[in-house]
XYZ file of C-alpha atoms in Angstrom:
556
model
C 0.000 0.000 0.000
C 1.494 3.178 -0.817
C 0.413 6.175 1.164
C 0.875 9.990 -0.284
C 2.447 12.379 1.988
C 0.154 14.280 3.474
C 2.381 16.812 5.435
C 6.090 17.590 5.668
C 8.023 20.228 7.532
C 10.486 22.031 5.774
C 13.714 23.216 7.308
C 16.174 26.028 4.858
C 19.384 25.338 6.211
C 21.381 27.501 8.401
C 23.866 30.085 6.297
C 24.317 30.462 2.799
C 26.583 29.068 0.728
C 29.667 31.319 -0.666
C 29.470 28.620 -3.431
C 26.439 29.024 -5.057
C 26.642 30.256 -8.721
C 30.303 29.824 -9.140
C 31.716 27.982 -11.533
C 33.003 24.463 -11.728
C 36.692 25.174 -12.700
C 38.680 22.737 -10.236
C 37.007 19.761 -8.765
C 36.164 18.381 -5.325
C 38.397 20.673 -3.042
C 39.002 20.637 1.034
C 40.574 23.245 3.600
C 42.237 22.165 6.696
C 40.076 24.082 9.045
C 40.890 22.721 12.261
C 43.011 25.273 13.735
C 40.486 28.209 13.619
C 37.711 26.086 15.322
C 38.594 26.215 18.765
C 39.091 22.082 19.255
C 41.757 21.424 21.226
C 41.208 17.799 22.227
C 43.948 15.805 21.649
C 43.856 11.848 21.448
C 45.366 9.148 23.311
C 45.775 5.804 23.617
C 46.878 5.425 27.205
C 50.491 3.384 25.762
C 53.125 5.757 27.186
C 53.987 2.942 29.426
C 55.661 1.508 26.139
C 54.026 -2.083 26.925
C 51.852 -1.835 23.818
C 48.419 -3.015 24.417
C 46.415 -4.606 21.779
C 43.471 -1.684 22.669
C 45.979 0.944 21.932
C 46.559 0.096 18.256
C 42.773 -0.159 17.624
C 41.724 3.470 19.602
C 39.449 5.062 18.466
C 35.938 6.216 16.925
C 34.461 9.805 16.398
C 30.885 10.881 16.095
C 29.013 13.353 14.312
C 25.433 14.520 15.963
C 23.056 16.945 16.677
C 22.632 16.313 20.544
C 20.909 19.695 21.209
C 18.599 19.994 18.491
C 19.797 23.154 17.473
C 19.990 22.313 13.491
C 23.815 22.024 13.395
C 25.862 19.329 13.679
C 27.775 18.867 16.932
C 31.075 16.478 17.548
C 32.152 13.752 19.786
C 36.084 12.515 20.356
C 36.254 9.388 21.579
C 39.389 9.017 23.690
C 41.428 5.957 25.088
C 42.433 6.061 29.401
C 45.313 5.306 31.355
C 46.513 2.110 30.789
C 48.707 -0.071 33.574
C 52.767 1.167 33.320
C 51.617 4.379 32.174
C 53.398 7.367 34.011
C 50.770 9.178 36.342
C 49.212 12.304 34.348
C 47.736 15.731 35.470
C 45.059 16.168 33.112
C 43.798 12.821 32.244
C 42.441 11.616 28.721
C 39.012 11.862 28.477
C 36.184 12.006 25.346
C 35.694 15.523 24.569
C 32.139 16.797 23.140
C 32.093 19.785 21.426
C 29.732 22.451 20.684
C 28.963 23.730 17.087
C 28.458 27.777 17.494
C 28.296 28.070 13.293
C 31.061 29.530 11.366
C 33.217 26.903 12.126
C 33.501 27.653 16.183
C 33.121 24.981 18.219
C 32.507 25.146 22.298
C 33.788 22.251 24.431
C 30.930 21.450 26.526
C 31.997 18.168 27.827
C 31.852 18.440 31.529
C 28.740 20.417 30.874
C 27.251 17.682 28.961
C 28.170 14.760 31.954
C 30.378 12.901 29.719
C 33.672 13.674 31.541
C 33.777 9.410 32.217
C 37.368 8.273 32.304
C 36.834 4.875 30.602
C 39.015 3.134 27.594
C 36.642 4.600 24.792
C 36.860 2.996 21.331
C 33.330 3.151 19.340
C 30.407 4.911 19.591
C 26.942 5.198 17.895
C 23.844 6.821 18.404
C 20.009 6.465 18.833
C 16.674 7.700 20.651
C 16.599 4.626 21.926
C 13.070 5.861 24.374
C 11.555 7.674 21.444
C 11.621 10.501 23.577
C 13.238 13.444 20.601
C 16.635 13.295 22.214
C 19.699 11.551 20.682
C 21.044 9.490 23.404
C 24.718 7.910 22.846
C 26.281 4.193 23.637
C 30.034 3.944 24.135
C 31.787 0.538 23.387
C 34.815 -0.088 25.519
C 37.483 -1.576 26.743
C 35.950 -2.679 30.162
C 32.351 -2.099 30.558
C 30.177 0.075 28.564
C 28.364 2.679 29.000
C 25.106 3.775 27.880
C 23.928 7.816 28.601
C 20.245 9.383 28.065
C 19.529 12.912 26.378
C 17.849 14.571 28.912
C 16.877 17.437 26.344
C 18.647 20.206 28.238
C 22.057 19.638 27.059
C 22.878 16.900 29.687
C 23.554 13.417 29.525
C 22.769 10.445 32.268
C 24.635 7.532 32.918
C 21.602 4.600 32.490
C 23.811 1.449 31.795
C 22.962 -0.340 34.582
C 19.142 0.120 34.497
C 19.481 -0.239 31.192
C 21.543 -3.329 31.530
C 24.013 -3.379 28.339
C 27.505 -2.835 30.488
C 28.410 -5.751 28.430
C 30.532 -7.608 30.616
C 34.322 -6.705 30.418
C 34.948 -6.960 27.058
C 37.210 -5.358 24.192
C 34.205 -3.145 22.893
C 34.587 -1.916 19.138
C 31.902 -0.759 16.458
C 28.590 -1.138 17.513
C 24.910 0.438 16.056
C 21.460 0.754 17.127
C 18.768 -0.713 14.835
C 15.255 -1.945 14.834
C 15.442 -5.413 14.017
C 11.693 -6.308 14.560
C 10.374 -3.203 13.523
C 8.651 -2.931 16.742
C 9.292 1.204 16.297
C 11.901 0.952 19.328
C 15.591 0.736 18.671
C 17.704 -2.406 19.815
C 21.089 -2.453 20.131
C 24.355 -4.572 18.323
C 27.852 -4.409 19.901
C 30.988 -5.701 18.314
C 33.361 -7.577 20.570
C 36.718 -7.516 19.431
C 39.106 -10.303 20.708
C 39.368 -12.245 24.157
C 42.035 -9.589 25.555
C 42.423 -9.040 29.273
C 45.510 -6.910 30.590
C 46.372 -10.110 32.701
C 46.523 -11.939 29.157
C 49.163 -9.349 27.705
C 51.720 -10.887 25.789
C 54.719 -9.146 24.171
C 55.933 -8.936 20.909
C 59.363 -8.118 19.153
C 60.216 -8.046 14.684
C 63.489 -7.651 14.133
C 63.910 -6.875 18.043
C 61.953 -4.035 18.553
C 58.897 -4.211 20.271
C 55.225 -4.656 18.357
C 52.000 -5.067 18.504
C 49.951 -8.244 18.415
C 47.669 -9.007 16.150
C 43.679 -10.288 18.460
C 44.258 -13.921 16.840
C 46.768 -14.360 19.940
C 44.354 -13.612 22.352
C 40.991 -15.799 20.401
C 37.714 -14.092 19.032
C 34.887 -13.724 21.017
C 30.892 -13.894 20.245
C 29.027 -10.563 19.461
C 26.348 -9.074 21.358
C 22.468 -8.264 20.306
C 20.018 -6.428 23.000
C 16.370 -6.174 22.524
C 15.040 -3.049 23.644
C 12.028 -4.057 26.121
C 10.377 -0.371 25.827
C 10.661 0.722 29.639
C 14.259 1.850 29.554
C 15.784 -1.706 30.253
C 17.086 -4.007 27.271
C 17.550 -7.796 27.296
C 20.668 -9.749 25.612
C 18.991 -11.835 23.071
C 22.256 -12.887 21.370
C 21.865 -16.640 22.260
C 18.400 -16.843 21.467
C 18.965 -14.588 18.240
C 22.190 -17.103 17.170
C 24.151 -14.019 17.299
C 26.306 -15.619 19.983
C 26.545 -19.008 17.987
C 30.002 -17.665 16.055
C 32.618 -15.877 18.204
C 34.129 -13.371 16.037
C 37.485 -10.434 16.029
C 34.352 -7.225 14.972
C 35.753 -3.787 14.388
C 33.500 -2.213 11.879
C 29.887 -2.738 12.200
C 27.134 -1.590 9.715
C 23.261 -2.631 9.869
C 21.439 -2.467 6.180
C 19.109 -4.033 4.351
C 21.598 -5.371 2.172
C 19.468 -8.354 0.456
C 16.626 -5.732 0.326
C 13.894 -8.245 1.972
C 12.339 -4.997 3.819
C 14.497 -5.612 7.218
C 17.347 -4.752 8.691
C 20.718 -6.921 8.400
C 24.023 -6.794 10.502
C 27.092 -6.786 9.097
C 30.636 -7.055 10.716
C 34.137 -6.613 9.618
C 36.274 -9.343 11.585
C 39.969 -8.770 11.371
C 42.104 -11.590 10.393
C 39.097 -13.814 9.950
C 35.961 -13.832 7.470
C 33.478 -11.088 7.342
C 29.934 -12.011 8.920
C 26.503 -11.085 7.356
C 23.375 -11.795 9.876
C 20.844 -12.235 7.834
C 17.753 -11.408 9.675
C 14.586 -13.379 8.923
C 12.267 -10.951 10.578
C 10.982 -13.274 13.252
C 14.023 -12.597 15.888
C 16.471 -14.789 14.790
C 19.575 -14.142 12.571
C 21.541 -16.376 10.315
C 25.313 -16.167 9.295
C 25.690 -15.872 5.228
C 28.951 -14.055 4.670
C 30.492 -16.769 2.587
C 27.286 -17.209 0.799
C 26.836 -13.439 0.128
C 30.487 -12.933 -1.113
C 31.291 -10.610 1.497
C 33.232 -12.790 3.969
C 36.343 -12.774 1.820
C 38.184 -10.614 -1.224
C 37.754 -12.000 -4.866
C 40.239 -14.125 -4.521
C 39.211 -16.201 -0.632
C 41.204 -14.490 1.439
C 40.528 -13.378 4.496
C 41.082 -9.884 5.151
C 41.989 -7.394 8.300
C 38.590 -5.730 7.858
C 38.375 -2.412 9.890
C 36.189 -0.115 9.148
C 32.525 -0.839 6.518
C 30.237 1.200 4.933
C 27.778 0.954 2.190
C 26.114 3.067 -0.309
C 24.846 2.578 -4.233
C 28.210 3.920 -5.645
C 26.645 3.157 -9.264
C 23.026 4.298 -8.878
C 21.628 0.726 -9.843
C 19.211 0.506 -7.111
C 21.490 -1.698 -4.848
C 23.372 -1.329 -1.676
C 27.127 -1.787 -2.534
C 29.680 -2.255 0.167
C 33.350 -0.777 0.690
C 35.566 -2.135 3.657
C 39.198 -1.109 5.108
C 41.855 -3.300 5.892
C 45.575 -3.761 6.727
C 48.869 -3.175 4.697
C 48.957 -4.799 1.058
C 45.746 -5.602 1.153
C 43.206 -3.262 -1.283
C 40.859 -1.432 0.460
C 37.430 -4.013 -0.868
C 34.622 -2.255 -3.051
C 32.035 -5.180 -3.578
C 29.022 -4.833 -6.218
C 25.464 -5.589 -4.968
C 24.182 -8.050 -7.634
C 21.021 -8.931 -6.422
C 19.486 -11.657 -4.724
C 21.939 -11.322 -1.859
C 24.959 -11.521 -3.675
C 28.185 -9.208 -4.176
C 30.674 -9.478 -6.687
C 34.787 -7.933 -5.678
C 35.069 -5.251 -8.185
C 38.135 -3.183 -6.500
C 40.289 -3.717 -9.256
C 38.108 -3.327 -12.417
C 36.645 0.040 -10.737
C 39.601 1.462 -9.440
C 38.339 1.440 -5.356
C 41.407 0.332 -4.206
C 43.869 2.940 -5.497
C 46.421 4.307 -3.472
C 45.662 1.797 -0.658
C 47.683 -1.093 -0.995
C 50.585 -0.057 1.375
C 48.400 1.437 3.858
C 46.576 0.534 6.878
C 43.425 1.434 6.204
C 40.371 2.670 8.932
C 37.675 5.491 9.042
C 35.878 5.628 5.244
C 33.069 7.001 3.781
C 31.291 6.273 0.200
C 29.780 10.413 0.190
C 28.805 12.354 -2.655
C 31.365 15.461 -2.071
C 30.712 17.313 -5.198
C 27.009 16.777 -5.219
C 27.440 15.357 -8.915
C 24.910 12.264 -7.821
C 27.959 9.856 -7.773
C 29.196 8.545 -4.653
C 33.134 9.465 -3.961
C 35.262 7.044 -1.519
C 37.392 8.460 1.357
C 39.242 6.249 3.574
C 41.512 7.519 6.620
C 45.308 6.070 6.606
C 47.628 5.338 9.041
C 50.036 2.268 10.279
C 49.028 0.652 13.973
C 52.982 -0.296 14.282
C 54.383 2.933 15.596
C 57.831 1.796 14.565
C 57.257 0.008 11.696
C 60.306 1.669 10.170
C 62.159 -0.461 11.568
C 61.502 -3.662 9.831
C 59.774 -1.854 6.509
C 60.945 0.684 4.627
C 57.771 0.561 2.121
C 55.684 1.534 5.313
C 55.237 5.085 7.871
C 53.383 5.267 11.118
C 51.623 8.650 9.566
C 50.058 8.862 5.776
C 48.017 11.095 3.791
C 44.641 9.939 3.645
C 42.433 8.963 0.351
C 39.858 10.491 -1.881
C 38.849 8.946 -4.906
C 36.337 10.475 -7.057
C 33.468 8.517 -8.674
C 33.657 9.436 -12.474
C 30.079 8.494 -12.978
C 30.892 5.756 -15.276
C 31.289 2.437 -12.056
C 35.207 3.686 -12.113
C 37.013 6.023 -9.521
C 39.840 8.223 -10.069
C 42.538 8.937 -7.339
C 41.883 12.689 -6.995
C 43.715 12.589 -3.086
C 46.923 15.279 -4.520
C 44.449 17.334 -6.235
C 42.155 18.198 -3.745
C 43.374 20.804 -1.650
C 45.787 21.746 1.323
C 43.477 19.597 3.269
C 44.698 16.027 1.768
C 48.456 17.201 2.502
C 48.670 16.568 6.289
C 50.153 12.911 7.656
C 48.452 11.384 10.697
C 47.695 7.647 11.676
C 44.258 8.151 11.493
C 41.817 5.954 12.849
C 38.031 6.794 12.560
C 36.435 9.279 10.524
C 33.035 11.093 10.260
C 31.125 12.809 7.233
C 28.029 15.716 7.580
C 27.624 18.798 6.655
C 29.115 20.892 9.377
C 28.213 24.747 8.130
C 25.058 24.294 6.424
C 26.106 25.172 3.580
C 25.116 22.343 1.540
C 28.059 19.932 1.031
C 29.277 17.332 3.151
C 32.582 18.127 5.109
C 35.258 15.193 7.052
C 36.276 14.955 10.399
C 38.630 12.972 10.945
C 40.167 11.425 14.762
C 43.894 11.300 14.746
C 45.636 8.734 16.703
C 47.938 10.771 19.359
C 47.694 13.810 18.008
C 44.473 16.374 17.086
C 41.766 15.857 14.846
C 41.645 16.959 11.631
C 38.712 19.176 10.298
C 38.452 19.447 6.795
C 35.749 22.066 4.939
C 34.419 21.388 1.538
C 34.723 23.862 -0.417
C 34.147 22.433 -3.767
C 33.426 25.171 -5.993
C 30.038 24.022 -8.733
C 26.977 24.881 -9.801
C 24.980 21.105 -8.579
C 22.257 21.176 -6.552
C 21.426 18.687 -3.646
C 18.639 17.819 -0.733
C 19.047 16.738 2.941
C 16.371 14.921 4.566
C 15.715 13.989 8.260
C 13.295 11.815 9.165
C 10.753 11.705 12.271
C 8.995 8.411 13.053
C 5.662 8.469 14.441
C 4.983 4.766 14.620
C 8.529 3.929 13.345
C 11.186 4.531 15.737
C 11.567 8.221 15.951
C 15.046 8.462 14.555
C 13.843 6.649 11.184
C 16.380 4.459 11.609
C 16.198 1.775 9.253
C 13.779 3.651 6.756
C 15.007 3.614 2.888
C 14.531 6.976 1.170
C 14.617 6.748 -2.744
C 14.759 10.424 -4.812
C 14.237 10.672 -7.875
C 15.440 13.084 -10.579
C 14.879 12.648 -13.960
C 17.130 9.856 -15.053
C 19.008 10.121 -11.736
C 17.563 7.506 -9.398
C 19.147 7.572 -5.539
C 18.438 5.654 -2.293
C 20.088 5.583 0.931
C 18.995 4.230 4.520
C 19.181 6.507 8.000
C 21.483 4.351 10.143
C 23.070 4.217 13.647
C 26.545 3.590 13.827
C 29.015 2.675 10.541
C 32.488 3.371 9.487
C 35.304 2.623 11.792
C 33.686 2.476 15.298
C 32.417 5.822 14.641
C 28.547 7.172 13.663
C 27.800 10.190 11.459
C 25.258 10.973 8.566
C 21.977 10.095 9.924
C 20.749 13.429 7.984
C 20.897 11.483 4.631
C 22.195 13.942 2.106
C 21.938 13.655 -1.803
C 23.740 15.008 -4.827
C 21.650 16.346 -7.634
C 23.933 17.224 -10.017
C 22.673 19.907 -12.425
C 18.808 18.842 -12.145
C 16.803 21.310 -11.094
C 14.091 19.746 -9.485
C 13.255 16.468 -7.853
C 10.036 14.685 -9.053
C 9.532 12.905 -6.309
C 10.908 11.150 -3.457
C 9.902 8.113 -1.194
C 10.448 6.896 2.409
C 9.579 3.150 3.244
C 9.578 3.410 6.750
C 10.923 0.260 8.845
C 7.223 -1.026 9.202
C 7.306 -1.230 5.045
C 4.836 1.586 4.905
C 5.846 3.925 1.922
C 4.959 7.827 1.980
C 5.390 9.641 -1.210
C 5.978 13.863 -2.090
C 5.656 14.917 -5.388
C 8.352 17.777 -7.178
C 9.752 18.258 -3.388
C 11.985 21.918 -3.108
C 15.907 21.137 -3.623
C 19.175 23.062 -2.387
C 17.682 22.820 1.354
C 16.647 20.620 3.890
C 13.531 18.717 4.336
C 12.172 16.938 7.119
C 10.044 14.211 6.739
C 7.023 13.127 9.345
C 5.509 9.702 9.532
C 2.036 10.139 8.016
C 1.150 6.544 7.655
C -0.422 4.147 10.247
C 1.298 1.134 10.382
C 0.474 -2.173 8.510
């Protein structure tokens, strides 16, 4: 049954865009704004005791959010802690939430906020997980985690244990809220990353210098799925689900519709091991079909150090494609959606893995950062072994990170020394997040650097295309629209993406979905099928702004 919208609320965005009108004369181009925004967080990984810690090379995520509702888009560092043999410090790490005051000021506002906890932070996503209007936020650790409510006036509130998802004392990574049952409230999946326990420590030496271990020494460990019970508690259904039937090494976690059955699907990047795909069947329980799929390994069977995953339709076909990260001479993956629940490795016959072969690859992103209606492919780079000059001379600790543009015709260009001042600066950067940051109607990176600042980066491609942005509010759904598909179409350019909770390298961003239009100048229509499977429709919708979209239909 498809229902016609029947109301929307539309938002113009905040500021006006110096672009507009100019002329496209240089392609996709970024500015290394950091320094003039006021962040002065600085990561760590808690390793200055020198004993290298598996959590250290791994640390850590970075989200992108709008926890005040003020219509721009705040940031969260995640940060690592003290770890034992560390000298004592002063000013100990800590995450660091910041502010967005427009023009590219930012306000730290973390003890403010409540969020001043001193745990081992390494991913982060989130959700309204009590429907309530507030983005709330779950951190995945290394110990227990932690789980803090919105309570609407710029304050946060420690609920894990009422809520009950500490999740034991575990080696949290990427983790995502999603409706599995399409109940309207949000559940929650939490990547485990390897059976590590400072008491299990063991040391490592190449070539006699010390090194980190990969988590195959230490053993995978099963994922975790809660079910959100609707009164502020959740229940771990990862047994009953079969979620707990495969122990696993997760990093990167993404939850899509990827077989396109109308529910939502988990999907995990293991390092050092096959990928896994949970298929969900829609009555509670999941099934493992990574092999199956084509997503567990490359194109030619081998496992891969999978980091960081995220998905898009990088060639407009109607299908969710899939591009993952992994570790030095390996490619970073692109895989093409073929239907039916199968992908295809097309890396080298599109060009997705250019530049990436020597790298160790993390935060990425498949965005659309000249608003051409192409998805572009970033991916953040930087080595885990802090010495690795010592044994490899084709390697560096810090690297210049990727952008490859999407030509338009399923190939991608290496654009990454063309684009701007902003591509020149060498981190070892771990996770990465992609919104629009001023407004102003492209998407812009941030980008967490391990030990050192972050690294803002403004787009200021210079074109003529137009684009939409469109946030969704459940009624009956969950209120977030998590898990709804929006399609828009333009003329002969046909685009769909899904709002989602959590993706990338332990990191969440983009849950304001955001389209490229190229040079059409109108949209004739676009569609939401909400989680439920309800679809609402509006006709010749305005472009070059941002639209908000209200559940209209009762659910079936």
């Amino acid at each position: 049954m498809i229902t016609l919208l029947v109301g929307f609320t539309l938002y113009l965005c905040l500021g006006t865009s110096p672009l507009i009108g100019a002329e496209q004369t240089i392609g996709i181009q970024f500015e290394d704004v950091t320094n003039q925004t006021g962040i002065t967080f600085t990561h760590s990984d808690g390793g200055k005791g020198g004993r290298r810690y598996i959590v250290e090379s791994v640390a850590s995520g970075v989200a992108t959010l709008d926890y005040n509702n003020d219509g721009r888009t705040d940031i969260l560092f995640l940060n690592g802690a003290p770890l034992p043999g560390s000298p004592p410090e002063t000013s100990p790490a800590r995450n660091a939430l910041y502010r967005n005051d427009g023009n590219w000021k930012f306000t730290d506002v973390t003890e403010r906020a409540g969020l001043t906890d001193g745990s081992y932070h390494l991913g982060i996503c989130s959700g309204d997980y009590n429907n309530d209007g507030h983005p709330d936020l779950f951190l995945s650790n290394f110990g227990p985690d932690r789980l803090y409510r919105n309570n609407g006036d710029g304050t946060f509130e420690d609920v894990t244990n009422e809520a009950g998802v500490s999740n034991g004392n575990k080696v949290g990574a990427g983790a995502a809220f999603l409706d599995y049952d399409a109940d309207g409230l949000l559940d929650l999946f939490v990547a485990n990353y390897c059976d590590f326990t400072i008491k299990k420590h063991q040391a490592r030496h190449i070539n006699g210098y010390p090194a980190y271990v990969g988590p195959m020494l230490y053993g995978p460990t099963p994922d975790t799925l809660y079910h959100n019970n609707g009164d502020g508690t959740f229940s771990d259904v990862s047994a009953s689900s079969n979620i707990a039937n495969l122990p696993g090494t997760g990093m990167g976690v993404i939850c899509a519709d990827y077989d396109d059955d109308a529910d939502m699907d988990i999907i995990v990047g293991n390092d050092a091991m096959a990928n896994f795909v949970w298929q969900n069947d829609g009555k509670g329980k999941f099934k493992e079909v990574g092999l199956l799929s084509g997503l567990a390994y490359d194109g030619q069977g081998v496992g891969l150090g999978t980091m960081g995953i995220e998905c898009g339709d990088y060639n407009n076909d109607g299908r969710l494609d899939f591009f993952m990260t992994s570790y030095q001479r390996q490619w970073t993956i692109l895989y093409r959606n073929e239907g039916g629940g199968f992908f295809t490795d097309v890396t080298h016959i599109s060009g997705a893995g250019n530049g990436s072969y020597n790298e160790v690859t993390w935060g990425l992103g498949m965005v659309d950062f000249d608003n051409d209606g192409y998805r572009d492919l970033f991916t953040a780079c930087g080595h885990l072994q802090d010495n690795i000059q010592h044994w490899d001379d084709t390697a560096r600790y810090e690297s210049k990170n990727l952008l490859l543009r999407n030509t338009g015709k399923a190939g991608f260009k290496n654009i990454s020394d063309q684009a701007g001042k902003g591509f020149m600066t060498k981190y070892s950067s771990r996770g990465a997040a992609f919104d629009d940051l001023d407004n102003d109607g492209d998407t812009d990176i941030v980008v967490l650097n391990a030990r050192a600042t972050p690294t803002l980066l403004r787009n200021v491609t210079q074109n003529k295309h137009h684009w939409v942005k469109i946030k969704l509010r459940g009624l009956h759904a969950n209120r977030d629209g998590i898990g709804a598909r929006v399609r828009v179409v333009s003329g002969d350019l046909n685009q769909f993406d899904e709002v989602r909770s959590g993706r990338g390298y332990q990191s969440h961003y983009g849950k304001i979905l955001h389209f490229g239009l190229g040079d059409k100048a109108q949209m004739d229509y676009l569609e939401v099928r909400w989680p439920n499977g309800t679809l609402q429709k509006v006709v010749k919708p305005g472009i070059d702004q941002q639209l908000e979209i209200v559940e209209t239909s009762p659910p079936q």
